[in-house]
Amino acid sequence: MKKIVYFCLCVFISASSFAQTWQVGNTTLTESDLVTGLSLPWEILWGQDDMIWSTLRGGKVLRINPNTGTYTQVLDKSSVIPYNGGSEPGMLGMCMHPDFPSTPLVYIVYNYTQGNSIKERLVSFEWNGTALVNETTLIDAIGGNSIHNGSRIIITPDNKILMTTGDKGDQGVSSQNITSLNGKTLRVNLDGSIPSDNPDPSTYVWSFGHRNGQGLCVGPNGIIYESEHGQNNSDELNIIEPGRNYGWPTVEGACNTTAEINYCNANNVKEPLLEWSPCRAVNGLEYYNHPAIPEWNNCILMAVLGGLNASYERMTVIHLSADGLTATTADMSGSSTNSDAFFQSFNKRLRDLCVNPHDGSLYVALNGAQYPGSGPNIIKKFKNEAWVGVESIETSENVMVYPNPTANALNVKFSANQLGGTFQVYSFTGSLVREGKINATSMTLDVQNWDAGSYFIVSNATVGTTSKTFVIQ
Ligand SMILES: [Ca+2]
Ligand SMILES: [Ca+2]
Ligand SMILES: [Ca+2]
């Protein structure tokens, strides 16, 4: 038997009675401090167990009750992590196995020391209900440094791990070196092997020419978006495509100087959707598409650290086109007063975001005021208290789904007053899996290739919003 060592440090934080509100068009968000006193939360992730999971850069993982802020520490790797409060290494990105209830694996990236150098590894842990145990290394000895360690990870719709890596401060030498894993996005099977349909099936490299990507999310039609730090100018929002060159170090942002245009023409460089100059330090991304905040539907929410001189701390709202291929935001100039910039007044670095898929609440992890971040820090919650949640409309018959559970086909019946509206289907991990217009009172969804688990369908019509949960077996 393996010896299981676990940690259970329970800390109780009372909710703040301070009820600041934020206006998003016609929607009012109520702010509260979910957890205070944390040291540098780097990833916050809505788990399939309906808890918020957070890495702390110093080497710990917390599992946080999203309503009370009560948390337990479920992992402590701080003894192996080169973290001294300064510079950038630490315990960084985290994501969950796409079928966590039956395969309770958590994937984590962290830096460690090998001789005199900093390295980085992608690992998995098993969740035993109390702690993360049985660490397994998936990719070892990726180059690291005191700066530019990348390391956001997500699960893509095709059930692969996608990971950003930084150029480890080598000015992009590794970014254009296809044999290096640095300055890339890496695509990895859930067991750590290389997917046979990678552009080159002998390497994890999925795209190259990156400087230091630290945000990833999945948007409409399975499109993958990445945020990436520029040097002095041209922080980028990119769409990630396999085998493409994203230009660094020759190209910053769009191909718009003579040297860049020549290089881009010769190297088929993929330009960003958006770029911001001077750099404001773009970070965690979250795709928002929940009826609780309709003004943010089909938007990317982007945590912005603020840059080295702490001028641009905020959350930027990025509006996508219906096909997801173009993006706009009012938050281009850096002005603190525009309709798509939020939370500037905290004067703290915004590191990461997650969303409650049930009630649409947004959670934001703050990292102190100055680079590279300092504690104590806060995870804040923003909720539309007026939105009628899933539970209260469970009894409504505006939408019926059957059979439930199902394995192959799901029949959906809409009442006539839903016609002309729209519907979305979400997994309970918050991923949008299907959407469309309600053109008929019945439809059948072919679900035989969907992952097993819980889902909910939301209809939006002039009479209001209705949702139903269902289970795919
Ligand atoms: Ca996150
Ligand atoms: Ca680029
Ligand atoms: Ca340029």
GROMACS .gro file of C-alpha atoms and ligand atoms in nm:
model
  476
    1MET     CA    1   0.000   0.000   0.000
    2LYS     CA    2   0.119   0.346  -0.077
    3LYS     CA    3   0.142   0.567   0.223
    4ILE     CA    4  -0.090   0.862   0.181
    5VAL     CA    5   0.018   1.186   0.337
    6TYR     CA    6  -0.242   1.454   0.340
    7PHE     CA    7  -0.292   1.802   0.465
    8CYS     CA    8  -0.608   1.947   0.604
    9LEU     CA    9  -0.568   2.303   0.718
   10CYS     CA   10  -0.916   2.442   0.756
   11VAL     CA   11  -0.943   2.816   0.774
   12PHE     CA   12  -1.265   3.002   0.822
   13ILE     CA   13  -1.304   3.348   0.682
   14SER     CA   14  -1.617   3.544   0.749
   15ALA     CA   15  -1.778   3.706   0.448
   16SER     CA   16  -1.732   4.075   0.421
   17SER     CA   17  -2.036   4.285   0.496
   18PHE     CA   18  -1.902   4.551   0.258
   19ALA     CA   19  -2.143   4.542  -0.040
   20GLN     CA   20  -1.980   4.731  -0.325
   21THR     CA   21  -2.169   4.696  -0.654
   22TRP     CA   22  -2.058   4.723  -1.016
   23GLN     CA   23  -2.283   4.815  -1.307
   24VAL     CA   24  -2.254   4.621  -1.636
   25GLY     CA   25  -2.512   4.777  -1.865
   26ASN     CA   26  -2.843   4.684  -1.703
   27THR     CA   27  -2.688   4.420  -1.478
   28THR     CA   28  -2.575   4.493  -1.123
   29LEU     CA   29  -2.294   4.282  -0.979
   30THR     CA   30  -2.248   4.261  -0.604
   31GLU     CA   31  -1.885   4.238  -0.494
   32SER     CA   32  -1.766   4.038  -0.197
   33ASP     CA   33  -1.431   3.911  -0.068
   34LEU     CA   34  -1.445   3.531  -0.097
   35VAL     CA   35  -1.102   3.462   0.057
   36THR     CA   36  -0.851   3.708   0.201
   37GLY     CA   37  -0.497   3.665   0.329
   38LEU     CA   38  -0.369   3.438   0.049
   39SER     CA   39  -0.019   3.460  -0.095
   40LEU     CA   40  -0.025   3.502  -0.474
   41PRO     CA   41  -0.308   3.289  -0.613
   42TRP     CA   42  -0.199   3.214  -0.973
   43GLU     CA   43  -0.466   2.984  -1.113
   44ILE     CA   44  -0.829   2.983  -1.005
   45LEU     CA   45  -1.035   2.708  -1.160
   46TRP     CA   46  -1.401   2.609  -1.123
   47GLY     CA   47  -1.380   2.236  -1.051
   48GLN     CA   48  -1.623   1.968  -1.159
   49ASP     CA   49  -1.679   1.910  -0.786
   50ASP     CA   50  -1.828   2.263  -0.771
   51MET     CA   51  -1.535   2.391  -0.566
   52ILE     CA   52  -1.279   2.655  -0.666
   53TRP     CA   53  -0.927   2.518  -0.693
   54SER     CA   54  -0.637   2.760  -0.667
   55THR     CA   55  -0.261   2.729  -0.705
   56LEU     CA   56  -0.054   2.963  -0.490
   57ARG     CA   57   0.272   3.059  -0.657
   58GLY     CA   58   0.471   2.961  -0.347
   59GLY     CA   59   0.375   2.596  -0.403
   60LYS     CA   60   0.038   2.517  -0.247
   61VAL     CA   61  -0.303   2.418  -0.382
   62LEU     CA   62  -0.624   2.521  -0.206
   63ARG     CA   63  -0.977   2.386  -0.253
   64ILE     CA   64  -1.220   2.666  -0.173
   65ASN     CA   65  -1.593   2.664  -0.106
   66PRO     CA   66  -1.725   2.917  -0.363
   67ASN     CA   67  -2.003   3.036  -0.131
   68THR     CA   68  -1.838   3.057   0.211
   69GLY     CA   69  -1.468   3.100   0.128
   70THR     CA   70  -1.381   2.813   0.362
   71TYR     CA   71  -1.085   2.624   0.221
   72THR     CA   72  -0.855   2.330   0.275
   73GLN     CA   73  -0.495   2.300   0.165
   74VAL     CA   74  -0.474   1.988  -0.053
   75LEU     CA   75  -0.110   2.002  -0.170
   76ASP     CA   76   0.217   2.154  -0.051
   77LYS     CA   77   0.518   2.138  -0.286
   78SER     CA   78   0.678   2.454  -0.147
   79SER     CA   79   0.996   2.269  -0.044
   80VAL     CA   80   1.091   2.199  -0.409
   81ILE     CA   81   0.978   2.526  -0.565
   82PRO     CA   82   1.229   2.806  -0.630
   83TYR     CA   83   1.013   3.080  -0.489
   84ASN     CA   84   1.138   3.371  -0.286
   85GLY     CA   85   0.859   3.620  -0.339
   86GLY     CA   86   1.047   3.797  -0.616
   87SER     CA   87   1.072   3.712  -0.987
   88GLU     CA   88   0.826   3.476  -1.156
   89PRO     CA   89   0.877   3.101  -1.091
   90GLY     CA   90   0.647   2.892  -0.877
   91MET     CA   91   0.343   2.670  -0.883
   92LEU     CA   92   0.153   2.802  -1.182
   93GLY     CA   93  -0.113   2.655  -1.413
   94MET     CA   94  -0.368   2.389  -1.317
   95CYS     CA   95  -0.657   2.209  -1.487
   96MET     CA   96  -0.871   1.901  -1.427
   97HIS     CA   97  -0.925   1.580  -1.615
   98PRO     CA   98  -1.234   1.632  -1.838
   99ASP     CA   99  -1.412   1.346  -1.661
  100PHE     CA  100  -1.295   1.427  -1.309
  101PRO     CA  101  -1.579   1.243  -1.127
  102SER     CA  102  -1.465   0.907  -1.265
  103THR     CA  103  -1.097   0.993  -1.328
  104PRO     CA  104  -1.004   1.234  -1.047
  105LEU     CA  105  -0.679   1.371  -1.188
  106VAL     CA  106  -0.554   1.727  -1.149
  107TYR     CA  107  -0.281   1.857  -1.381
  108ILE     CA  108  -0.033   2.115  -1.251
  109VAL     CA  109   0.275   2.297  -1.385
  110TYR     CA  110   0.547   2.407  -1.146
  111ASN     CA  111   0.909   2.520  -1.152
  112TYR     CA  112   1.186   2.336  -0.969
  113THR     CA  113   1.563   2.359  -0.937
  114GLN     CA  114   1.802   2.123  -1.119
  115GLY     CA  115   2.164   2.200  -1.034
  116ASN     CA  116   2.195   2.572  -1.079
  117SER     CA  117   1.910   2.607  -1.324
  118ILE     CA  118   1.537   2.648  -1.296
  119LYS     CA  119   1.326   2.391  -1.479
  120GLU     CA  120   0.957   2.333  -1.525
  121ARG     CA  121   0.743   2.021  -1.532
  122LEU     CA  122   0.386   1.921  -1.613
  123VAL     CA  123   0.253   1.664  -1.366
  124SER     CA  124  -0.070   1.497  -1.263
  125PHE     CA  125  -0.196   1.416  -0.914
  126GLU     CA  126  -0.480   1.191  -0.802
  127TRP     CA  127  -0.748   1.347  -0.584
  128ASN     CA  128  -0.831   1.106  -0.301
  129GLY     CA  129  -1.108   1.319  -0.157
  130THR     CA  130  -0.879   1.490   0.090
  131ALA     CA  131  -0.547   1.563  -0.078
  132LEU     CA  132  -0.361   1.546  -0.409
  133VAL     CA  133  -0.147   1.231  -0.407
  134ASN     CA  134   0.051   1.000  -0.637
  135GLU     CA  135   0.234   1.263  -0.840
  136THR     CA  136   0.315   1.149  -1.196
  137THR     CA  137   0.545   1.347  -1.422
  138LEU     CA  138   0.410   1.398  -1.775
  139ILE     CA  139   0.677   1.633  -1.917
  140ASP     CA  140   1.001   1.694  -1.727
  141ALA     CA  141   1.289   1.941  -1.755
  142ILE     CA  142   1.125   2.209  -1.967
  143GLY     CA  143   1.352   2.515  -1.954
  144GLY     CA  144   1.268   2.774  -1.690
  145ASN     CA  145   1.414   3.095  -1.556
  146SER     CA  146   1.352   3.374  -1.310
  147ILE     CA  147   1.123   3.521  -1.578
  148HIS     CA  148   0.900   3.399  -1.864
  149ASN     CA  149   0.779   3.058  -1.747
  150GLY     CA  150   0.441   3.070  -1.923
  151SER     CA  151   0.237   2.781  -1.790
  152ARG     CA  152  -0.133   2.833  -1.834
  153ILE     CA  153  -0.294   2.491  -1.903
  154ILE     CA  154  -0.645   2.400  -2.021
  155ILE     CA  155  -0.829   2.095  -2.148
  156THR     CA  156  -0.933   2.146  -2.511
  157PRO     CA  157  -1.264   2.016  -2.658
  158ASP     CA  158  -1.077   1.718  -2.807
  159ASN     CA  159  -0.964   1.618  -2.456
  160LYS     CA  160  -0.598   1.719  -2.484
  161ILE     CA  161  -0.394   1.935  -2.247
  162LEU     CA  162  -0.278   2.261  -2.405
  163MET     CA  163   0.006   2.437  -2.223
  164THR     CA  164   0.181   2.769  -2.282
  165THR     CA  165   0.557   2.788  -2.224
  166GLY     CA  166   0.769   3.102  -2.199
  167ASP     CA  167   1.093   3.186  -2.381
  168LYS     CA  168   1.271   3.176  -2.040
  169GLY     CA  169   1.402   3.523  -2.112
  170ASP     CA  170   1.630   3.419  -2.400
  171GLN     CA  171   1.492   3.690  -2.631
  172GLY     CA  172   1.303   3.439  -2.840
  173VAL     CA  173   1.593   3.214  -2.945
  174SER     CA  174   1.403   2.911  -2.815
  175SER     CA  175   1.072   3.038  -2.954
  176GLN     CA  176   1.187   2.981  -3.312
  177ASN     CA  177   1.379   2.660  -3.231
  178ILE     CA  178   1.139   2.377  -3.308
  179THR     CA  179   1.345   2.131  -3.102
  180SER     CA  180   1.295   2.341  -2.786
  181LEU     CA  181   0.977   2.319  -2.579
  182ASN     CA  182   1.010   2.686  -2.479
  183GLY     CA  183   0.825   2.977  -2.638
  184LYS     CA  184   0.552   2.737  -2.755
  185THR     CA  185   0.210   2.600  -2.698
  186LEU     CA  186   0.234   2.227  -2.625
  187ARG     CA  187  -0.042   1.974  -2.692
  188VAL     CA  188  -0.034   1.668  -2.468
  189ASN     CA  189  -0.247   1.356  -2.429
  190LEU     CA  190  -0.411   1.312  -2.088
  191ASP     CA  191  -0.159   1.036  -2.007
  192GLY     CA  192   0.138   1.256  -2.098
  193SER     CA  193   0.211   1.102  -2.439
  194ILE     CA  194   0.241   1.300  -2.762
  195PRO     CA  195  -0.083   1.311  -2.966
  196SER     CA  196  -0.038   1.128  -3.295
  197ASP     CA  197  -0.211   1.415  -3.478
  198ASN     CA  198   0.024   1.689  -3.360
  199PRO     CA  199   0.182   1.879  -3.654
  200ASP     CA  200   0.498   1.675  -3.592
  201PRO     CA  201   0.398   1.355  -3.406
  202SER     CA  202   0.746   1.335  -3.252
  203THR     CA  203   0.700   1.652  -3.044
  204TYR     CA  204   0.454   1.819  -2.810
  205VAL     CA  205   0.496   2.146  -3.005
  206TRP     CA  206   0.156   2.271  -3.126
  207SER     CA  207   0.251   2.632  -3.216
  208PHE     CA  208   0.571   2.836  -3.190
  209GLY     CA  209   0.712   3.188  -3.196
  210HIS     CA  210   0.555   3.279  -2.860
  211ARG     CA  211   0.717   3.504  -2.600
  212ASN     CA  212   0.531   3.431  -2.277
  213GLY     CA  213   0.167   3.324  -2.300
  214GLN     CA  214  -0.012   3.322  -1.965
  215GLY     CA  215  -0.379   3.299  -2.062
  216LEU     CA  216  -0.579   3.030  -2.245
  217CYS     CA  217  -0.950   2.970  -2.296
  218VAL     CA  218  -1.187   2.789  -2.530
  219GLY     CA  219  -1.446   3.002  -2.711
  220PRO     CA  220  -1.718   2.950  -2.973
  221ASN     CA  221  -1.675   2.659  -3.214
  222GLY     CA  222  -1.387   2.525  -3.004
  223ILE     CA  223  -1.156   2.815  -3.093
  224ILE     CA  224  -0.855   2.844  -2.859
  225TYR     CA  225  -0.755   3.194  -2.747
  226GLU     CA  226  -0.423   3.285  -2.588
  227SER     CA  227  -0.300   3.602  -2.414
  228GLU     CA  228   0.070   3.677  -2.445
  229HIS     CA  229   0.307   3.928  -2.286
  230GLY     CA  230   0.492   4.157  -2.525
  231GLN     CA  231   0.831   4.310  -2.447
  232ASN     CA  232   0.755   4.682  -2.424
  233ASN     CA  233   0.475   4.702  -2.677
  234SER     CA  234   0.226   4.464  -2.833
  235ASP     CA  235   0.068   4.251  -2.567
  236GLU     CA  236  -0.135   4.007  -2.778
  237LEU     CA  237  -0.463   3.817  -2.793
  238ASN     CA  238  -0.416   3.527  -3.035
  239ILE     CA  239  -0.617   3.244  -3.184
  240ILE     CA  240  -0.401   2.932  -3.157
  241GLU     CA  241  -0.376   2.716  -3.469
  242PRO     CA  242  -0.159   2.405  -3.508
  243GLY     CA  243   0.183   2.443  -3.661
  244ARG     CA  244   0.165   2.822  -3.688
  245ASN     CA  245   0.446   3.069  -3.617
  246TYR     CA  246   0.339   3.360  -3.392
  247GLY     CA  247   0.640   3.572  -3.486
  248TRP     CA  248   0.842   3.639  -3.171
  249PRO     CA  249   1.116   3.768  -3.160
  250THR     CA  250   1.116   3.923  -3.510
  251VAL     CA  251   0.749   4.020  -3.507
  252GLU     CA  252   0.570   4.200  -3.224
  253GLY     CA  253   0.193   4.221  -3.263
  254ALA     CA  254   0.071   4.275  -3.618
  255CYS     CA  255   0.298   4.248  -3.925
  256ASN     CA  256   0.318   4.623  -3.978
  257THR     CA  257   0.680   4.732  -4.019
  258THR     CA  258   0.879   4.666  -4.336
  259ALA     CA  259   1.099   4.410  -4.160
  260GLU     CA  260   0.796   4.241  -4.005
  261ILE     CA  261   0.603   4.230  -4.333
  262ASN     CA  262   0.898   4.067  -4.511
  263TYR     CA  263   0.940   3.811  -4.234
  264CYS     CA  264   0.567   3.742  -4.209
  265ASN     CA  265   0.536   3.685  -4.583
  266ALA     CA  266   0.825   3.438  -4.574
  267ASN     CA  267   0.710   3.254  -4.259
  268ASN     CA  268   0.330   3.253  -4.267
  269VAL     CA  269   0.312   3.433  -3.932
  270LYS     CA  270  -0.024   3.432  -3.751
  271GLU     CA  271  -0.110   3.785  -3.640
  272PRO     CA  272  -0.295   3.860  -3.315
  273LEU     CA  273  -0.665   3.944  -3.303
  274LEU     CA  274  -0.586   4.240  -3.079
  275GLU     CA  275  -0.271   4.405  -2.943
  276TRP     CA  276  -0.211   4.659  -2.669
  277SER     CA  277   0.076   4.909  -2.652
  278PRO     CA  278   0.249   4.987  -2.426
  279CYS     CA  279   0.227   4.648  -2.259
  280ARG     CA  280  -0.022   4.618  -1.977
  281ALA     CA  281   0.063   4.255  -1.884
  282VAL     CA  282  -0.228   4.048  -2.009
  283ASN     CA  283  -0.296   3.731  -1.813
  284GLY     CA  284  -0.572   3.478  -1.731
  285LEU     CA  285  -0.861   3.441  -1.977
  286GLU     CA  286  -1.215   3.315  -1.925
  287TYR     CA  287  -1.481   3.277  -2.193
  288TYR     CA  288  -1.809   3.413  -2.058
  289ASN     CA  289  -2.142   3.300  -2.203
  290HIS     CA  290  -2.394   3.279  -1.922
  291PRO     CA  291  -2.737   3.443  -1.899
  292ALA     CA  292  -2.660   3.589  -1.556
  293ILE     CA  293  -2.458   3.871  -1.717
  294PRO     CA  294  -2.606   3.900  -2.069
  295GLU     CA  295  -2.386   4.202  -2.149
  296TRP     CA  296  -2.084   3.971  -2.137
  297ASN     CA  297  -2.229   3.689  -2.346
  298ASN     CA  298  -1.984   3.562  -2.607
  299CYS     CA  299  -1.706   3.768  -2.446
  300ILE     CA  300  -1.356   3.687  -2.328
  301LEU     CA  301  -1.281   3.829  -1.984
  302MET     CA  302  -0.908   3.902  -1.947
  303ALA     CA  303  -0.720   3.956  -1.620
  304VAL     CA  304  -0.463   4.234  -1.663
  305LEU     CA  305  -0.173   4.266  -1.418
  306GLY     CA  306  -0.104   4.629  -1.499
  307GLY     CA  307   0.252   4.631  -1.632
  308LEU     CA  308   0.580   4.693  -1.452
  309ASN     CA  309   0.478   5.043  -1.349
  310ALA     CA  310   0.134   4.927  -1.231
  311SER     CA  311  -0.059   5.157  -1.463
  312TYR     CA  312  -0.318   4.928  -1.619
  313GLU     CA  313  -0.456   4.692  -1.355
  314ARG     CA  314  -0.806   4.589  -1.463
  315MET     CA  315  -1.029   4.326  -1.617
  316THR     CA  316  -1.076   4.383  -1.990
  317VAL     CA  317  -1.396   4.265  -2.160
  318ILE     CA  318  -1.338   4.149  -2.519
  319HIS     CA  319  -1.644   4.105  -2.742
  320LEU     CA  320  -1.623   3.823  -2.999
  321SER     CA  321  -1.804   3.799  -3.329
  322ALA     CA  322  -2.057   3.515  -3.353
  323ASP     CA  323  -1.800   3.296  -3.531
  324GLY     CA  324  -1.530   3.393  -3.279
  325LEU     CA  325  -1.286   3.497  -3.550
  326THR     CA  326  -1.279   3.870  -3.475
  327ALA     CA  327  -1.277   4.063  -3.149
  328THR     CA  328  -1.336   4.418  -3.029
  329THR     CA  329  -1.305   4.598  -2.698
  330ALA     CA  330  -1.349   4.956  -2.584
  331ASP     CA  331  -1.046   4.897  -2.361
  332MET     CA  332  -0.770   4.965  -2.617
  333SER     CA  333  -0.623   5.300  -2.520
  334GLY     CA  334  -0.536   5.221  -2.162
  335SER     CA  335  -0.775   5.483  -2.031
  336SER     CA  336  -0.914   5.380  -1.696
  337THR     CA  337  -1.261   5.499  -1.791
  338ASN     CA  338  -1.419   5.296  -2.068
  339SER     CA  339  -1.712   5.058  -2.085
  340ASP     CA  340  -1.498   4.743  -2.110
  341ALA     CA  341  -1.252   4.805  -1.823
  342PHE     CA  342  -1.346   4.690  -1.472
  343PHE     CA  343  -1.195   4.680  -1.124
  344GLN     CA  344  -0.920   4.940  -1.189
  345SER     CA  345  -0.993   5.099  -0.856
  346PHE     CA  346  -0.859   4.797  -0.667
  347ASN     CA  347  -0.507   4.906  -0.771
  348LYS     CA  348  -0.404   4.541  -0.757
  349ARG     CA  349  -0.269   4.305  -1.021
  350LEU     CA  350  -0.551   4.090  -1.163
  351ARG     CA  351  -0.400   3.742  -1.215
  352ASP     CA  352  -0.680   3.504  -1.305
  353LEU     CA  353  -1.053   3.444  -1.331
  354CYS     CA  354  -1.311   3.168  -1.310
  355VAL     CA  355  -1.688   3.148  -1.351
  356ASN     CA  356  -1.955   2.953  -1.161
  357PRO     CA  357  -2.134   2.768  -1.447
  358HIS     CA  358  -2.456   2.743  -1.243
  359ASP     CA  359  -2.523   3.104  -1.145
  360GLY     CA  360  -2.276   3.291  -1.370
  361SER     CA  361  -2.083   3.450  -1.081
  362LEU     CA  362  -1.733   3.573  -1.164
  363TYR     CA  363  -1.433   3.517  -0.937
  364VAL     CA  364  -1.113   3.722  -0.968
  365ALA     CA  365  -0.772   3.646  -0.811
  366LEU     CA  366  -0.569   3.953  -0.713
  367ASN     CA  367  -0.189   3.957  -0.672
  368GLY     CA  368  -0.082   4.263  -0.473
  369ALA     CA  369  -0.010   4.604  -0.620
  370GLN     CA  370   0.342   4.586  -0.767
  371TYR     CA  371   0.540   4.347  -0.991
  372PRO     CA  372   0.591   4.059  -0.939
  373GLY     CA  373   0.315   4.054  -0.679
  374SER     CA  374   0.302   4.040  -0.306
  375GLY     CA  375   0.062   3.920  -0.042
  376PRO     CA  376  -0.171   3.913   0.129
  377ASN     CA  377  -0.414   3.879  -0.161
  378ILE     CA  378  -0.783   3.837  -0.220
  379ILE     CA  379  -1.013   3.626  -0.434
  380LYS     CA  380  -1.321   3.839  -0.500
  381LYS     CA  381  -1.666   3.730  -0.611
  382PHE     CA  382  -1.904   3.925  -0.835
  383LYS     CA  383  -2.262   3.801  -0.853
  384ASN     CA  384  -2.580   3.916  -1.024
  385GLU     CA  385  -2.807   3.861  -0.724
  386ALA     CA  386  -3.113   3.933  -0.941
  387TRP     CA  387  -3.057   3.643  -1.179
  388VAL     CA  388  -3.295   3.353  -1.131
  389GLY     CA  389  -3.074   3.052  -1.085
  390VAL     CA  390  -3.096   2.700  -1.216
  391GLU     CA  391  -3.262   2.554  -0.908
  392SER     CA  392  -3.559   2.790  -0.911
  393ILE     CA  393  -3.651   2.717  -1.270
  394GLU     CA  394  -3.599   2.343  -1.245
  395THR     CA  395  -3.977   2.304  -1.208
  396SER     CA  396  -4.057   2.515  -1.512
  397GLU     CA  397  -4.200   2.339  -1.816
  398ASN     CA  398  -4.081   2.598  -2.067
  399VAL     CA  399  -3.815   2.343  -2.156
  400MET     CA  400  -3.841   1.964  -2.124
  401VAL     CA  401  -3.558   1.718  -2.186
  402TYR     CA  402  -3.597   1.339  -2.217
  403PRO     CA  403  -3.492   1.069  -2.177
  404ASN     CA  404  -3.280   1.175  -1.881
  405PRO     CA  405  -3.026   1.028  -1.834
  406THR     CA  406  -2.954   0.945  -2.195
  407ALA     CA  407  -2.671   0.798  -2.398
  408ASN     CA  408  -2.740   0.855  -2.766
  409ALA     CA  409  -3.010   1.114  -2.827
  410LEU     CA  410  -3.166   1.388  -2.617
  411ASN     CA  411  -3.512   1.517  -2.709
  412VAL     CA  412  -3.575   1.880  -2.621
  413LYS     CA  413  -3.925   2.033  -2.617
  414PHE     CA  414  -3.971   2.410  -2.599
  415SER     CA  415  -4.303   2.576  -2.517
  416ALA     CA  416  -4.435   2.804  -2.792
  417ASN     CA  417  -4.336   3.117  -2.600
  418GLN     CA  418  -3.969   3.016  -2.640
  419LEU     CA  419  -3.980   3.045  -3.021
  420GLY     CA  420  -3.747   3.310  -3.157
  421GLY     CA  421  -3.516   3.279  -2.859
  422THR     CA  422  -3.176   3.114  -2.832
  423PHE     CA  423  -3.043   2.815  -2.645
  424GLN     CA  424  -2.705   2.712  -2.509
  425VAL     CA  425  -2.592   2.379  -2.370
  426TYR     CA  426  -2.315   2.385  -2.108
  427SER     CA  427  -2.119   2.110  -1.945
  428PHE     CA  428  -2.095   2.147  -1.570
  429THR     CA  429  -1.733   2.245  -1.617
  430GLY     CA  430  -1.867   2.561  -1.776
  431SER     CA  431  -1.782   2.475  -2.136
  432LEU     CA  432  -2.032   2.575  -2.402
  433VAL     CA  433  -2.098   2.261  -2.608
  434ARG     CA  434  -2.390   2.364  -2.831
  435GLU     CA  435  -2.593   2.674  -2.909
  436GLY     CA  436  -2.847   2.794  -3.161
  437LYS     CA  437  -3.180   2.963  -3.228
  438ILE     CA  438  -3.508   2.816  -3.110
  439ASN     CA  439  -3.685   2.776  -3.445
  440ALA     CA  440  -3.916   2.486  -3.355
  441THR     CA  441  -4.084   2.348  -3.045
  442SER     CA  442  -3.887   2.027  -3.057
  443MET     CA  443  -3.538   1.918  -3.150
  444THR     CA  444  -3.317   1.616  -3.100
  445LEU     CA  445  -2.951   1.644  -3.005
  446ASP     CA  446  -2.714   1.366  -3.108
  447VAL     CA  447  -2.512   1.325  -2.788
  448GLN     CA  448  -2.347   0.989  -2.843
  449ASN     CA  449  -2.001   1.147  -2.877
  450TRP     CA  450  -2.041   1.376  -2.576
  451ASP     CA  451  -1.843   1.305  -2.260
  452ALA     CA  452  -2.037   1.138  -1.982
  453GLY     CA  453  -2.144   1.376  -1.709
  454SER     CA  454  -2.389   1.648  -1.617
  455TYR     CA  455  -2.499   1.926  -1.853
  456PHE     CA  456  -2.754   2.200  -1.856
  457ILE     CA  457  -2.948   2.363  -2.134
  458VAL     CA  458  -3.044   2.729  -2.108
  459SER     CA  459  -3.312   2.892  -2.322
  460ASN     CA  460  -3.330   3.269  -2.357
  461ALA     CA  461  -3.662   3.406  -2.480
  462THR     CA  462  -3.860   3.724  -2.431
  463VAL     CA  463  -4.049   3.555  -2.146
  464GLY     CA  464  -3.724   3.500  -1.961
  465THR     CA  465  -3.453   3.245  -1.909
  466THR     CA  466  -3.515   2.878  -1.839
  467SER     CA  467  -3.273   2.598  -1.778
  468LYS     CA  468  -3.279   2.222  -1.730
  469THR     CA  469  -3.011   1.984  -1.621
  470PHE     CA  470  -2.954   1.644  -1.779
  471VAL     CA  471  -2.701   1.364  -1.765
  472ILE     CA  472  -2.515   1.186  -2.043
  473GLN     CA  473  -2.420   0.831  -1.951
  474CA      CA  474  -0.869   3.022  -1.444
  475CA      CA  475   0.294   3.733  -3.191
  476CA      CA  476   0.427   4.490  -3.526
   0.00000   0.00000   0.00000
